[in-house]
XYZ file of C-alpha atoms in Angstrom:
338
model
C -55.350 77.942 -25.198
C -55.810 81.714 -25.372
C -58.793 83.004 -27.332
C -58.137 84.184 -30.866
C -57.746 87.860 -31.494
C -60.841 89.595 -32.783
C -60.643 90.734 -36.393
C -61.155 94.464 -36.642
C -60.854 96.826 -39.555
C -57.783 98.947 -40.295
C -59.732 102.226 -39.811
C -60.690 101.089 -36.290
C -57.073 100.232 -35.492
C -55.995 103.644 -36.773
C -58.699 105.220 -34.633
C -57.317 103.370 -31.589
C -53.785 104.492 -32.451
C -54.858 108.125 -32.874
C -56.751 108.272 -29.585
C -53.980 106.546 -27.623
C -51.398 108.946 -29.043
C -53.420 112.115 -28.493
C -54.375 111.180 -24.927
C -50.769 110.352 -23.962
C -49.315 113.514 -25.506
C -52.090 115.872 -24.400
C -52.083 114.575 -20.828
C -48.407 115.328 -20.209
C -48.542 118.745 -21.868
C -51.792 119.750 -20.129
C -50.557 118.550 -16.735
C -47.313 120.463 -17.215
C -49.325 123.576 -18.118
C -51.438 123.388 -14.953
C -48.336 123.049 -12.761
C -46.473 126.091 -14.109
C -49.167 128.524 -15.272
C -51.957 128.377 -12.685
C -51.622 131.112 -10.029
C -53.464 129.135 -7.326
C -51.805 125.729 -7.452
C -54.208 122.863 -6.814
C -53.410 119.865 -4.622
C -52.130 117.107 -6.907
C -53.097 114.384 -4.419
C -56.771 115.359 -4.680
C -56.582 115.206 -8.475
C -55.225 111.645 -8.264
C -58.059 110.704 -5.908
C -60.771 112.187 -8.149
C -59.274 110.305 -11.099
C -59.725 106.999 -9.238
C -63.368 107.863 -8.479
C -64.124 108.609 -12.143
C -62.379 105.393 -13.259
C -64.518 103.447 -10.787
C -67.779 104.830 -12.182
C -66.630 104.242 -15.771
C -65.687 100.642 -14.963
C -69.052 99.998 -13.286
C -70.759 101.378 -16.397
C -68.753 99.124 -18.712
C -69.382 96.095 -16.473
C -73.101 96.891 -16.586
C -72.978 96.783 -20.373
C -70.967 93.549 -20.251
C -73.388 91.775 -17.888
C -76.423 92.969 -19.837
C -78.824 93.680 -16.974
C -78.974 95.472 -13.636
C -79.717 92.230 -11.770
C -76.637 90.476 -13.192
C -74.524 93.571 -12.474
C -75.589 93.601 -8.809
C -74.960 89.860 -8.528
C -71.499 90.241 -10.045
C -70.613 93.093 -7.686
C -71.884 91.162 -4.647
C -69.985 88.009 -5.515
C -66.730 89.410 -6.883
C -66.308 92.756 -5.104
C -68.181 93.124 -1.813
C -68.168 89.390 -1.135
C -64.448 88.964 -1.819
C -62.457 90.944 0.778
C -59.398 88.789 0.055
C -59.408 89.859 -3.605
C -59.803 93.500 -2.601
C -56.821 93.128 -0.300
C -54.830 91.493 -3.096
C -55.565 94.443 -5.411
C -54.644 96.962 -2.712
C -50.973 96.265 -3.504
C -51.029 97.636 -7.083
C -53.476 100.336 -5.928
C -50.888 101.662 -3.486
C -48.116 101.487 -6.067
C -50.225 103.128 -8.801
C -51.187 105.926 -6.399
C -47.511 106.615 -5.727
C -46.765 106.484 -9.459
C -49.528 108.974 -10.338
C -48.441 111.395 -7.628
C -44.833 111.166 -8.836
C -46.018 112.177 -12.317
C -47.267 115.479 -10.864
C -43.952 116.034 -9.057
C -41.970 115.244 -12.213
C -44.021 117.496 -14.493
C -43.768 120.318 -11.956
C -39.993 120.245 -12.448
C -39.391 118.928 -15.972
C -40.623 119.802 -19.443
C -43.322 117.545 -20.887
C -41.066 116.328 -23.721
C -38.199 115.445 -21.362
C -40.676 113.650 -19.099
C -42.246 111.753 -21.999
C -38.876 110.451 -23.208
C -37.441 109.610 -19.784
C -40.633 107.894 -18.650
C -40.133 105.263 -21.366
C -37.601 103.707 -18.963
C -40.682 101.910 -17.656
C -40.014 99.428 -20.492
C -36.790 98.367 -18.763
C -38.489 97.937 -15.390
C -41.442 96.121 -16.956
C -39.084 93.790 -18.833
C -37.211 92.862 -15.654
C -40.419 92.366 -13.670
C -41.847 90.243 -16.478
C -38.803 87.965 -16.408
C -38.687 87.682 -12.618
C -42.405 87.648 -11.745
C -44.022 85.958 -14.748
C -41.109 83.642 -15.601
C -40.930 84.753 -19.211
C -37.944 85.157 -21.492
C -36.868 88.062 -23.688
C -35.228 87.768 -27.082
C -31.787 89.145 -27.885
C -33.458 91.913 -29.889
C -35.561 92.937 -26.910
C -32.529 93.074 -24.591
C -30.715 95.111 -27.254
C -33.662 97.504 -27.515
C -33.695 97.906 -23.714
C -29.991 98.841 -23.786
C -30.680 101.290 -26.617
C -33.518 102.767 -24.575
C -31.189 103.351 -21.614
C -28.649 105.026 -23.899
C -31.308 107.310 -25.349
C -32.567 108.377 -21.927
C -28.983 109.083 -20.768
C -28.478 111.361 -23.780
C -31.713 113.221 -23.045
C -30.589 113.850 -19.457
C -26.983 114.681 -20.408
C -27.902 118.229 -21.379
C -31.633 118.585 -20.671
C -33.554 120.824 -23.060
C -34.545 124.119 -21.429
C -37.892 125.907 -21.683
C -37.410 129.662 -22.128
C -41.047 130.611 -21.377
C -41.168 128.915 -17.975
C -40.575 131.357 -15.126
C -41.386 129.216 -12.098
C -38.647 127.725 -9.937
C -37.849 124.113 -10.844
C -35.645 121.347 -9.524
C -34.646 119.034 -12.422
C -33.008 116.502 -10.099
C -36.230 116.224 -8.097
C -38.076 115.742 -11.382
C -35.756 112.958 -12.556
C -35.958 111.324 -9.129
C -39.761 111.395 -9.312
C -39.645 109.768 -12.757
C -37.337 107.055 -11.409
C -39.871 106.218 -8.686
C -42.761 106.360 -11.192
C -40.910 104.020 -13.568
C -40.300 101.448 -10.818
C -43.939 101.684 -9.741
C -45.218 101.357 -13.315
C -43.172 98.243 -14.035
C -44.007 96.415 -10.827
C -47.707 97.353 -10.615
C -48.357 96.603 -14.286
C -46.824 93.125 -14.117
C -48.444 92.375 -10.733
C -51.871 93.340 -12.114
C -51.279 91.234 -15.229
C -50.396 88.256 -13.040
C -53.619 88.706 -11.058
C -55.637 88.940 -14.292
C -54.093 85.810 -15.801
C -54.427 83.791 -12.585
C -58.238 83.606 -12.845
C -61.142 84.012 -15.277
C -62.508 87.051 -13.449
C -63.626 89.857 -15.781
C -61.159 92.654 -16.461
C -63.777 95.190 -15.365
C -64.424 93.406 -12.082
C -60.675 93.527 -11.453
C -60.633 97.210 -12.370
C -63.445 97.919 -9.924
C -61.536 96.081 -7.183
C -58.419 98.059 -8.118
C -60.137 101.442 -8.115
C -62.039 100.830 -4.863
C -58.739 100.129 -3.155
C -57.231 103.070 -5.010
C -59.808 105.515 -3.653
C -59.059 104.468 -0.081
C -55.293 104.659 -0.663
C -55.397 108.066 -2.385
C -57.706 109.545 0.260
C -55.204 108.476 2.900
C -52.494 110.071 0.778
C -54.400 113.369 0.592
C -54.693 113.751 4.338
C -51.262 112.387 5.156
C -49.403 114.737 2.806
C -51.615 117.825 2.540
C -54.336 117.227 5.093
C -54.055 120.529 6.982
C -54.018 122.609 3.806
C -56.913 120.675 2.276
C -59.002 121.163 5.423
C -58.164 124.882 5.394
C -58.588 125.678 1.688
C -60.924 122.921 0.526
C -60.597 119.691 -1.456
C -61.095 121.442 -4.810
C -58.893 124.461 -4.119
C -57.262 125.812 -7.281
C -59.337 123.668 -9.654
C -59.906 125.222 -13.078
C -61.235 123.914 -16.381
C -57.672 122.923 -17.288
C -57.294 120.870 -14.106
C -60.560 119.056 -14.763
C -59.369 118.434 -18.318
C -56.200 116.783 -16.968
C -58.296 114.605 -14.635
C -60.567 113.679 -17.539
C -57.591 112.671 -19.686
C -56.089 110.586 -16.881
C -59.399 108.823 -16.254
C -60.342 108.122 -19.851
C -56.753 107.286 -20.783
C -56.512 104.574 -18.142
C -59.872 103.062 -19.081
C -59.282 103.383 -22.818
C -55.971 101.521 -22.596
C -57.830 98.570 -21.059
C -60.421 98.658 -23.845
C -58.082 98.830 -26.840
C -55.359 96.449 -25.621
C -57.084 93.447 -27.243
C -57.406 95.248 -30.582
C -53.833 96.524 -30.939
C -50.467 94.829 -31.071
C -47.137 95.845 -29.527
C -45.952 97.512 -32.727
C -48.981 99.794 -32.802
C -48.641 100.645 -29.093
C -44.936 101.307 -29.590
C -45.634 103.576 -32.530
C -48.212 105.381 -30.420
C -45.639 106.002 -27.657
C -43.096 107.286 -30.187
C -45.667 109.563 -31.818
C -46.653 110.899 -28.388
C -43.006 111.862 -27.788
C -42.932 113.805 -31.064
C -46.236 115.571 -30.344
C -45.173 116.449 -26.785
C -41.923 117.901 -28.099
C -43.690 120.043 -30.726
C -46.228 121.263 -28.148
C -43.450 122.088 -25.674
C -41.594 124.140 -28.280
C -44.745 126.129 -29.074
C -46.196 126.536 -25.568
C -43.149 126.593 -23.295
C -40.349 127.732 -25.601
C -38.464 124.442 -25.331
C -34.991 124.692 -26.875
C -34.139 121.421 -28.589
C -30.521 120.277 -28.211
C -28.591 117.786 -30.338
C -28.313 115.322 -27.446
C -32.053 115.556 -26.764
C -32.891 114.932 -30.429
C -30.525 111.967 -30.707
C -31.708 110.515 -27.386
C -35.378 110.862 -28.322
C -34.680 109.164 -31.676
C -32.948 106.234 -29.959
C -35.862 105.870 -27.530
C -38.407 105.832 -30.385
C -36.405 103.193 -32.286
C -35.987 101.056 -29.155
C -39.747 101.147 -28.475
C -40.382 99.900 -32.017
C -37.775 97.130 -31.797
C -39.037 95.950 -28.401
C -42.549 95.472 -29.781
C -41.617 93.482 -32.894
C -43.382 90.088 -33.187
C -41.754 87.220 -31.330
C -42.690 83.819 -29.944
C -45.859 83.563 -27.873
C -45.068 84.155 -24.209
C -48.490 85.298 -23.062
C -48.908 82.376 -20.663
C -47.300 82.324 -17.250
C -44.828 79.457 -17.014
C -44.429 77.444 -13.783
C -41.514 78.878 -11.837
C -40.104 75.460 -11.024
C -39.503 74.615 -14.717
C -36.802 77.184 -15.193
C -33.989 78.489 -13.095
C -33.335 82.188 -12.688
C -30.290 81.856 -14.917
C -32.327 80.267 -17.723
C -35.016 82.920 -17.470
C -32.485 85.697 -17.973
C -30.798 83.982 -20.924
C -31.717 85.328 -24.372
C -33.592 83.164 -26.839
């Protein structure tokens, strides 16, 4: 039996909602700003790598608080991290996929407006839903399948006549941006469900798993730096082009990833869905003000459909938090609505 949810006050839940929304909206807008305004463009692969390093230190700090003493922290790290090479190898799979996803976000926001990215990226719900059905042997309700279809329709409308930013002068390739989002969406769905399956397959602490994930992530992203931009990094330096804005983006990415892990047990799907919808609205407003985004009818209608679909997908339903044995259901039964 799963442990009961902790009772927390409404103000705390609202605090969680506010922070989640602001981090999600600010991250996309700030990242977009650094990719089109900065004169000396930084290497995005190094930013992804630094983010993993900061997440690692934050996770170690939280695990230290969880264990209660330095001795217990060291024992936990020895047993579960350095003494478990198999577990590190297991977590290297989502590490690789997450690294690709994070790098694709930089490519996408170099070629698409933050609002268009924010709406289109919600296609991760579709990929996550499919991976959940196929990898965790869960079922989705008719309402959830309907909301997924609505989500797809909304994203199609947004891309039908993409909103244009009049204040952006740099050369962009929208098709490259949409392609990068497609890869990021696939990565997000698979890696998220894979990591959830690893978490639910043992009683290992979330923060131990995060440390394993980020250790693998640092190795993977460092390899990515020198495989994709190695010569330039060696010539210009690892931190070439870094400004206060770039560090702010890295900070948001680091804290956002950690914060999501912290608040997930205090918030429900409706609240997280509302947060995603609110982030879309805030990103759109910021894009209009900062980048001169011209809102079209198709964009507005598509964004509205996406927001509604996010809400519908997160409505309460039967408990499916436990992984069901794969042999109890056929693939056809798993895909059937309930």
